[in-house]
Coordinates of N, CA and C and ligand atoms in Angstrom, one line a residue:
X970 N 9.7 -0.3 33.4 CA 8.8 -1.3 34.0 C 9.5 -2.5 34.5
X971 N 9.1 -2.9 35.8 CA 9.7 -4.4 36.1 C 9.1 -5.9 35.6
X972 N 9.9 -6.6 36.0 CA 8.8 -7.5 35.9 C 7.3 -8.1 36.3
X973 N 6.8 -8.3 35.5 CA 5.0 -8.3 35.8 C 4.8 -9.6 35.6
X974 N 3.7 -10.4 36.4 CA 3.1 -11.7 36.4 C 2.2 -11.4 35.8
X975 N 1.2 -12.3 35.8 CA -0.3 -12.5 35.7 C -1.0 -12.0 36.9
X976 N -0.4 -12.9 38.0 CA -1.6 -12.5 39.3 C 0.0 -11.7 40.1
X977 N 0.3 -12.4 41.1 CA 1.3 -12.2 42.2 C 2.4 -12.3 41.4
X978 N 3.4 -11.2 41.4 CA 4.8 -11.9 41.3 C 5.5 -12.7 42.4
X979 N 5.8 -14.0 42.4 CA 6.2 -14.6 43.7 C 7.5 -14.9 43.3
X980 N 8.2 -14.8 43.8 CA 10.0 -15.4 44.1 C 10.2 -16.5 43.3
X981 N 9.5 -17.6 42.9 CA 9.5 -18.4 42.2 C 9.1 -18.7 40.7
X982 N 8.7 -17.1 40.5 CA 8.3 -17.6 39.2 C 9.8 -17.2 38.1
X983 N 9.6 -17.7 37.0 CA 10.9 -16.9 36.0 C 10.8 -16.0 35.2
X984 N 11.6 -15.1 35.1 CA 11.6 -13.9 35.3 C 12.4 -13.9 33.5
X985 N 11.4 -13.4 32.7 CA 11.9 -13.3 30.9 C 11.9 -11.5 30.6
X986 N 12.8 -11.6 29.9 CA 12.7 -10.1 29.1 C 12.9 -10.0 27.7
X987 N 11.4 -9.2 27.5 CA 11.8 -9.1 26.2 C 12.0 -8.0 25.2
X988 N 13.3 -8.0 24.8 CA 13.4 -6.3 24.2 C 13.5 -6.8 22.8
X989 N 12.9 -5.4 22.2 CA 12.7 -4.9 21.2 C 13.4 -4.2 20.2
X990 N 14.2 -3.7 19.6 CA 15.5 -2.7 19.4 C 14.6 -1.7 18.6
X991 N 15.3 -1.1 17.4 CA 14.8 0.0 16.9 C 13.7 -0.2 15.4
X992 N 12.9 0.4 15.4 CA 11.6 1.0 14.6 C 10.8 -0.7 15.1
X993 N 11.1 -1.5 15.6 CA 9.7 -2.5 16.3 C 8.4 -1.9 16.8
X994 N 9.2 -0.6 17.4 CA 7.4 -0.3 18.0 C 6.5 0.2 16.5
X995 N 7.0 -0.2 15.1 CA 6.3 0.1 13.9 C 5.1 -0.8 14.1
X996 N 5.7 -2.4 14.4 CA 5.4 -3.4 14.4 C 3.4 -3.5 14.3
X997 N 3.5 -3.7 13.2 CA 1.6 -4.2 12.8 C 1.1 -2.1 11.9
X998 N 2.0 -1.8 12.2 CA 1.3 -0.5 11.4 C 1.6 -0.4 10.1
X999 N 2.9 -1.0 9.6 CA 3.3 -0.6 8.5 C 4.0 -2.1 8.2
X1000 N 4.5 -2.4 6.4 CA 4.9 -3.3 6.0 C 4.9 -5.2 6.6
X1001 N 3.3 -5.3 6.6 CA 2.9 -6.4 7.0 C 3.1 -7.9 6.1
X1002 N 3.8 -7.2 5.4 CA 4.1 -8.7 4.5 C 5.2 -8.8 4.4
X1003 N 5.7 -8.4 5.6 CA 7.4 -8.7 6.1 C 7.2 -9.2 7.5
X1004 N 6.8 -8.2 8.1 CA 6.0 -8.5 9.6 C 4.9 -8.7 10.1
X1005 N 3.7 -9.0 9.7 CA 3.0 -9.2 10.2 C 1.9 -8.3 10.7
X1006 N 0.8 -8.1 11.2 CA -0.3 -7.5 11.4 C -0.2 -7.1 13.0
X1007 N 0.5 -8.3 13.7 CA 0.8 -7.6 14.9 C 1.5 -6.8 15.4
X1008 N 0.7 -5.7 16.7 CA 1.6 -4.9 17.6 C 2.9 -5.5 18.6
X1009 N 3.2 -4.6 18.8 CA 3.9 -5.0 19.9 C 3.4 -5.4 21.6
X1010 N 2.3 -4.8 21.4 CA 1.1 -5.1 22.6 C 0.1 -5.9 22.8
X1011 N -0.3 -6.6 21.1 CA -0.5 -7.7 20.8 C 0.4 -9.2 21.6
X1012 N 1.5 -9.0 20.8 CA 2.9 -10.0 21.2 C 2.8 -10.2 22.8
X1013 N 2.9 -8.8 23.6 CA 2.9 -9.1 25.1 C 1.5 -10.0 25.8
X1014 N 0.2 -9.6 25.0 CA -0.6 -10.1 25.5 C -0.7 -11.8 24.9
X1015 N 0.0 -11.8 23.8 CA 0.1 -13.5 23.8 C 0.5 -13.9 24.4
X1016 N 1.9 -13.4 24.3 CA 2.9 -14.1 25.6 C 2.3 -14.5 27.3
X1017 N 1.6 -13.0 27.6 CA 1.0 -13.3 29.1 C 0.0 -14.5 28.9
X1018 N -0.3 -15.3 27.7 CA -1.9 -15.2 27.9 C -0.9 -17.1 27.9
X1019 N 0.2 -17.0 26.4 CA 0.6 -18.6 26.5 C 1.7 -19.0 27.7
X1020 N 2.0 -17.9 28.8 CA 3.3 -18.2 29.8 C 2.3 -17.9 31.2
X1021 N 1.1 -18.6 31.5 CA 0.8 -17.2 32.4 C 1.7 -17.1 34.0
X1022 N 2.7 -18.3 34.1 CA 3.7 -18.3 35.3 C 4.7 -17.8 34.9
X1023 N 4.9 -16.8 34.1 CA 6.1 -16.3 33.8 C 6.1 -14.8 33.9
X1024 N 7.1 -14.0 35.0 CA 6.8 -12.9 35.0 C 7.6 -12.0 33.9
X1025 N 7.0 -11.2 32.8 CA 7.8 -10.9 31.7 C 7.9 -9.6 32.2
X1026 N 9.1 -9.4 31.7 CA 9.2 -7.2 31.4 C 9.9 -7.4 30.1
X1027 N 8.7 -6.1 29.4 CA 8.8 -5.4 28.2 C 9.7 -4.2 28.0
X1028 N 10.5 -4.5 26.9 CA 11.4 -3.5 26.6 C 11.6 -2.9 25.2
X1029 N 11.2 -1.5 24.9 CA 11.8 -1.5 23.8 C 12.2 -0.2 23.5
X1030 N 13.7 0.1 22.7 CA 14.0 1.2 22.2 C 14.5 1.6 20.9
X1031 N 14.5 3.1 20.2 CA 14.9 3.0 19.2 C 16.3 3.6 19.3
X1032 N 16.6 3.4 20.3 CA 18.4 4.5 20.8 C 19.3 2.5 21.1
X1033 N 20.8 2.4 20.7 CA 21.5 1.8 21.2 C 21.4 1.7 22.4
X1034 N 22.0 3.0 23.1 CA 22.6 2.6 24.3 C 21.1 2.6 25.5
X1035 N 20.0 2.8 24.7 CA 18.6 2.7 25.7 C 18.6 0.8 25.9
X1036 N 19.0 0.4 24.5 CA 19.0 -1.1 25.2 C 20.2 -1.5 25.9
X1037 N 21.5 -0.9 25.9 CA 22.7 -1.3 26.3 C 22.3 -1.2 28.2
X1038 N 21.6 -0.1 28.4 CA 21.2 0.3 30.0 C 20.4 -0.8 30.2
X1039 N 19.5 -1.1 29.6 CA 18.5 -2.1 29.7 C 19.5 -3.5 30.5
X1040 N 19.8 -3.9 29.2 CA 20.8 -5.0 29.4 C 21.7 -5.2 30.5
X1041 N 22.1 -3.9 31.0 CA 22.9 -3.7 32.3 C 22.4 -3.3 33.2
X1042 N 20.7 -3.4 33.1 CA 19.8 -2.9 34.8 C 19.9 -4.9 35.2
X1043 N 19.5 -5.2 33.8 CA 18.7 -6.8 33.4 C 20.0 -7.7 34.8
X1044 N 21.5 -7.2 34.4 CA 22.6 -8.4 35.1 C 22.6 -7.8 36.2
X1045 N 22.3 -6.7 36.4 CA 22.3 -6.3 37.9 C 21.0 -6.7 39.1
X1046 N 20.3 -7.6 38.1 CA 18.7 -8.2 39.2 C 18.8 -9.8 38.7
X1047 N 17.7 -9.8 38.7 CA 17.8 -11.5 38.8 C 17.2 -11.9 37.3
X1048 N 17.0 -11.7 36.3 CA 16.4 -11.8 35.3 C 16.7 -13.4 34.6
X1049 N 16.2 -14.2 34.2 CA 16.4 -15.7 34.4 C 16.6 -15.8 32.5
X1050 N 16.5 -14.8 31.4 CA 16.7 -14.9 30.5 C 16.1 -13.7 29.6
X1051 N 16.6 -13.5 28.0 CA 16.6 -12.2 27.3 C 15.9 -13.0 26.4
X1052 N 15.1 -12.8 25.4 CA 14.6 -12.8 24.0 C 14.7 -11.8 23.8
X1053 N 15.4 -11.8 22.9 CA 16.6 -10.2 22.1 C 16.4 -10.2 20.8
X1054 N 15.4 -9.3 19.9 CA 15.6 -8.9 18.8 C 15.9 -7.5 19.0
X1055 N 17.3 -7.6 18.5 CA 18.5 -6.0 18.1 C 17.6 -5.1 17.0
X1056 N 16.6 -5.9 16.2 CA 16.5 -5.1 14.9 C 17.9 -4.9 14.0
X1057 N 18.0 -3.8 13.0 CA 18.9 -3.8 12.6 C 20.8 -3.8 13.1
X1058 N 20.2 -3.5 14.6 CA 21.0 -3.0 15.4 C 22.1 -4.6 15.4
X1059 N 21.5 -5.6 15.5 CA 22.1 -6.6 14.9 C 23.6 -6.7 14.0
X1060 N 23.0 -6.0 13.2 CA 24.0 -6.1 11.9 C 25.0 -5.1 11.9
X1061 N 25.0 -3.5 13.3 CA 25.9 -3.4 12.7 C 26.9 -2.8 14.5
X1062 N 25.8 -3.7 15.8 CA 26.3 -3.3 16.8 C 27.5 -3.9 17.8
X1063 N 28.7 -3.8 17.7 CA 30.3 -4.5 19.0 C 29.5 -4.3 20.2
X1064 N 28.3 -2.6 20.3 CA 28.1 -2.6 21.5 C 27.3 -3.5 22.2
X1065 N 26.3 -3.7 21.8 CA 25.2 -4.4 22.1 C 25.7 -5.8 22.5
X1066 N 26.9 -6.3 21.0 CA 27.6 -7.7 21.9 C 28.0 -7.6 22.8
X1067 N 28.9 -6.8 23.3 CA 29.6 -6.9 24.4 C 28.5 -6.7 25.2
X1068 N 27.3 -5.8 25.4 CA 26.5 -6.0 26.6 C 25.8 -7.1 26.8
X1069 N 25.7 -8.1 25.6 CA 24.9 -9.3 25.9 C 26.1 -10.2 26.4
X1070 N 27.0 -10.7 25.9 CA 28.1 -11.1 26.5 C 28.5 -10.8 27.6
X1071 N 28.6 -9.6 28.3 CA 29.0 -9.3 28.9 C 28.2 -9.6 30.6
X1072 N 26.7 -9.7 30.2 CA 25.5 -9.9 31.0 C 25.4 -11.3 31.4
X1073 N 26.1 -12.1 31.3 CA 25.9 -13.6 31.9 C 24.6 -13.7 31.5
X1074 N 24.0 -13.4 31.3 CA 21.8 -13.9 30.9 C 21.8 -14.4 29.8
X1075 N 21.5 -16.1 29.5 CA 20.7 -16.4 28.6 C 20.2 -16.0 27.8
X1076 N 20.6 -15.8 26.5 CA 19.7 -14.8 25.7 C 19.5 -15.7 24.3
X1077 N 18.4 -15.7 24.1 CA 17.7 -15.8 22.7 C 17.5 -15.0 21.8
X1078 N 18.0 -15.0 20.5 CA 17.8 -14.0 19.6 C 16.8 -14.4 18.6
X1079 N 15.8 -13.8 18.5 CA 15.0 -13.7 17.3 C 14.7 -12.5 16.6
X1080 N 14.4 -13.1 15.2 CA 14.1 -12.5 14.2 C 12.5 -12.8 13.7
X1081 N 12.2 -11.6 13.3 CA 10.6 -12.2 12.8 C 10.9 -12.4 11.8
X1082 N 11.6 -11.8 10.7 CA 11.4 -12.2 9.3 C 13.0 -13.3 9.2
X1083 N 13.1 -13.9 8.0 CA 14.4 -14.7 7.9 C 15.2 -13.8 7.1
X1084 N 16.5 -13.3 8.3 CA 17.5 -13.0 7.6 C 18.5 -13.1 6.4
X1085 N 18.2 -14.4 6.6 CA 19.4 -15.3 6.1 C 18.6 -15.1 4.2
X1086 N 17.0 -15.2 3.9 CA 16.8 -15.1 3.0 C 16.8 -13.5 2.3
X1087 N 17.3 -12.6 3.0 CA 16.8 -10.8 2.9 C 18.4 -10.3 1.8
X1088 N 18.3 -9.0 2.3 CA 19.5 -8.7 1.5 C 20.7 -9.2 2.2
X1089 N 22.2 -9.1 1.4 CA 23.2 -9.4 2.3 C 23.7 -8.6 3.5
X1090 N 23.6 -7.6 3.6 CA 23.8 -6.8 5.0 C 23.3 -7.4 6.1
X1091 N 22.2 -8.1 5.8 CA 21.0 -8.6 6.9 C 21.9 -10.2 7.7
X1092 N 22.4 -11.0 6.3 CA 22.7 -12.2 6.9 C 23.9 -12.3 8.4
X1093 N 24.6 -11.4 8.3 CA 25.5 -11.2 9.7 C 25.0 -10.6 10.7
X1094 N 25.0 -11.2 11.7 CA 24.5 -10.9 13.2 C 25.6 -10.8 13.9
X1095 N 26.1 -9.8 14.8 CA 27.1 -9.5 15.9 C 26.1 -9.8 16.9
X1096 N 25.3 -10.0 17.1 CA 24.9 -10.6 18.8 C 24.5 -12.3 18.8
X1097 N 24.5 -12.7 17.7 CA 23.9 -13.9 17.4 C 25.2 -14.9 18.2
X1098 N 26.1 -14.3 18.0 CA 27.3 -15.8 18.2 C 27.2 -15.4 20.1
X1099 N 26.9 -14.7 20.5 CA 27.2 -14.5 21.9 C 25.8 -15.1 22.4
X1100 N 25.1 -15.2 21.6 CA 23.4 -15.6 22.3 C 23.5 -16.8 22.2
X1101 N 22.7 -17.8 23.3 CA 22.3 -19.3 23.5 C 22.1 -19.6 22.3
X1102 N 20.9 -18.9 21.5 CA 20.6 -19.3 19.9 C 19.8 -18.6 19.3
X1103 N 19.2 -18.7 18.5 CA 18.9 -18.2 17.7 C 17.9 -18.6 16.2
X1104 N 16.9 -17.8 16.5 CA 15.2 -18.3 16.0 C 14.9 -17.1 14.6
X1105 N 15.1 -17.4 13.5 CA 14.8 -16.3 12.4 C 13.7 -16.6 11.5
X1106 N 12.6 -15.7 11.1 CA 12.0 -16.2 10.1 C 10.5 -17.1 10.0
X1107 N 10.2 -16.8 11.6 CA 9.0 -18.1 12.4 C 7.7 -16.6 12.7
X1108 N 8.0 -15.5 12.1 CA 7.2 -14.3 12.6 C 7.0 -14.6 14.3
X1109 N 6.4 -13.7 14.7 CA 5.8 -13.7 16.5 C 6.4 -14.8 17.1
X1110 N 5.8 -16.1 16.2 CA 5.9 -17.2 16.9 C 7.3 -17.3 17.8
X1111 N 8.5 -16.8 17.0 CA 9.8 -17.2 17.3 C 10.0 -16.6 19.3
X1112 N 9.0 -15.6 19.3 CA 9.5 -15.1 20.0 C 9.0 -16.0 21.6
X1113 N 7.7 -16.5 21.5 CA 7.4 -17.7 22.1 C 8.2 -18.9 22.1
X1114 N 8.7 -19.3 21.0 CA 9.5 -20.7 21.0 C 10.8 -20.2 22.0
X1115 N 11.1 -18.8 22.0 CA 12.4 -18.6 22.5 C 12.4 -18.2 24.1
X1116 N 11.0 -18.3 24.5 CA 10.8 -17.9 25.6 C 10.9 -19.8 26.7
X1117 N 9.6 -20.5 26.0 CA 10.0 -22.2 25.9 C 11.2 -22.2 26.1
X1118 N 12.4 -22.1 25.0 CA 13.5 -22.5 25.4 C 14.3 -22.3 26.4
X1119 N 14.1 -20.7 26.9 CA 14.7 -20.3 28.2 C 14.1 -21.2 29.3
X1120 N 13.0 -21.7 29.5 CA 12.6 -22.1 30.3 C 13.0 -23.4 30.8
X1121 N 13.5 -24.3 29.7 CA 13.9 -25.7 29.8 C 12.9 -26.4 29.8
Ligands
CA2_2214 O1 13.2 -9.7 11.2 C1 13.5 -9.0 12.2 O2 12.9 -9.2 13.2 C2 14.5 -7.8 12.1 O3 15.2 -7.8 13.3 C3 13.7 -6.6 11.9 C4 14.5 -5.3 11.7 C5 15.5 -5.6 10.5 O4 16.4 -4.4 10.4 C6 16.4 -6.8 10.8 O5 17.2 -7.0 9.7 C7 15.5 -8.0 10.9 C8 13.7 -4.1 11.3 C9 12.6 -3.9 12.2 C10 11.6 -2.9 11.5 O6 10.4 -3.2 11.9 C11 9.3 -2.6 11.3 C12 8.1 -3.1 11.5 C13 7.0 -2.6 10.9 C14 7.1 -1.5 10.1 C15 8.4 -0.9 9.9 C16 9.5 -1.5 10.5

């Protein structure tokens, strides 16, 4: 899918992506007192509802290199920033850095739950040091504050 507005996509509006990494599309069916009650189609419809000049494309996969392609359609168009949650993929992906690194795009990393308080495996992020920053632990919300921030 490309990017989608609200009404018109016009040349002017900014252009956010938000990908998803693996087992997110669980997101609101199972283990809600880690994550929350929301879908993942939920989240998009907040987003359109609190950005509505913002043309977003939704992404999500449970394969690596489905987001690594992603990431490398994203630097080959005009995409004006990433809100990137890897999922686990985080903790244990070189690839995924190098493709965010590698992408010149702005990227925001969030987390819905706080890693930093989970098991130790969780506290190291390999895409976190290559991303603008980095939002953990704010549920849904983060993923809005991280869109705000791309925006300036
Ligand atoms: O807190 C986050 O957003 C995580 O990126 C979520 C990942 C986890 O491996 C990271 O350490 C932190 C897991 C996503 C799994 O999402 C599910 C949602 C609902 C039901 C089952 C899994």
């Amino acid at each position: 899918m490309q990017f989608v507005g609200n009404s018109l996509t016009s040349n002017n509006m900014k252009r956010i992506a938000i990908l998803n990494g693996p087992n997110l599309d669980r997101l609101g069916k199972r283990e809600p007192e880690i994550y929350g009650s929301k879908t993942l189609d939920d989240l998009a419809n907040d987003l359109r509802e609190q950005f509505p000049d913002v043309a977003f494309e939704f992404y999500q996969s449970n394969h690596e290199g489905g987001l690594i392609d992603k990431i490398s359609e994203l630097a080959e168009g005009d995409c004006d920033g990433i809100v990137f949650n890897p999922g686990a993929y985080s903790h244990t992906s070189i690839a995924l850095r190098d493709a965010v690194s590698g992408s010149k795009i702005p990227t925001i990393e969030v987390h819905i739950s706080n890693i930093h308080a989970r098991e130790r495996f969780r506290h190291h992020s390999h895409t976190a040091s290559v991303s603008k920053g980095v939002i953990a632990g704010l549920g849904l919300s983060g993923y809005g504050f991280a869109t705000q921030a791309l925006l300036g």
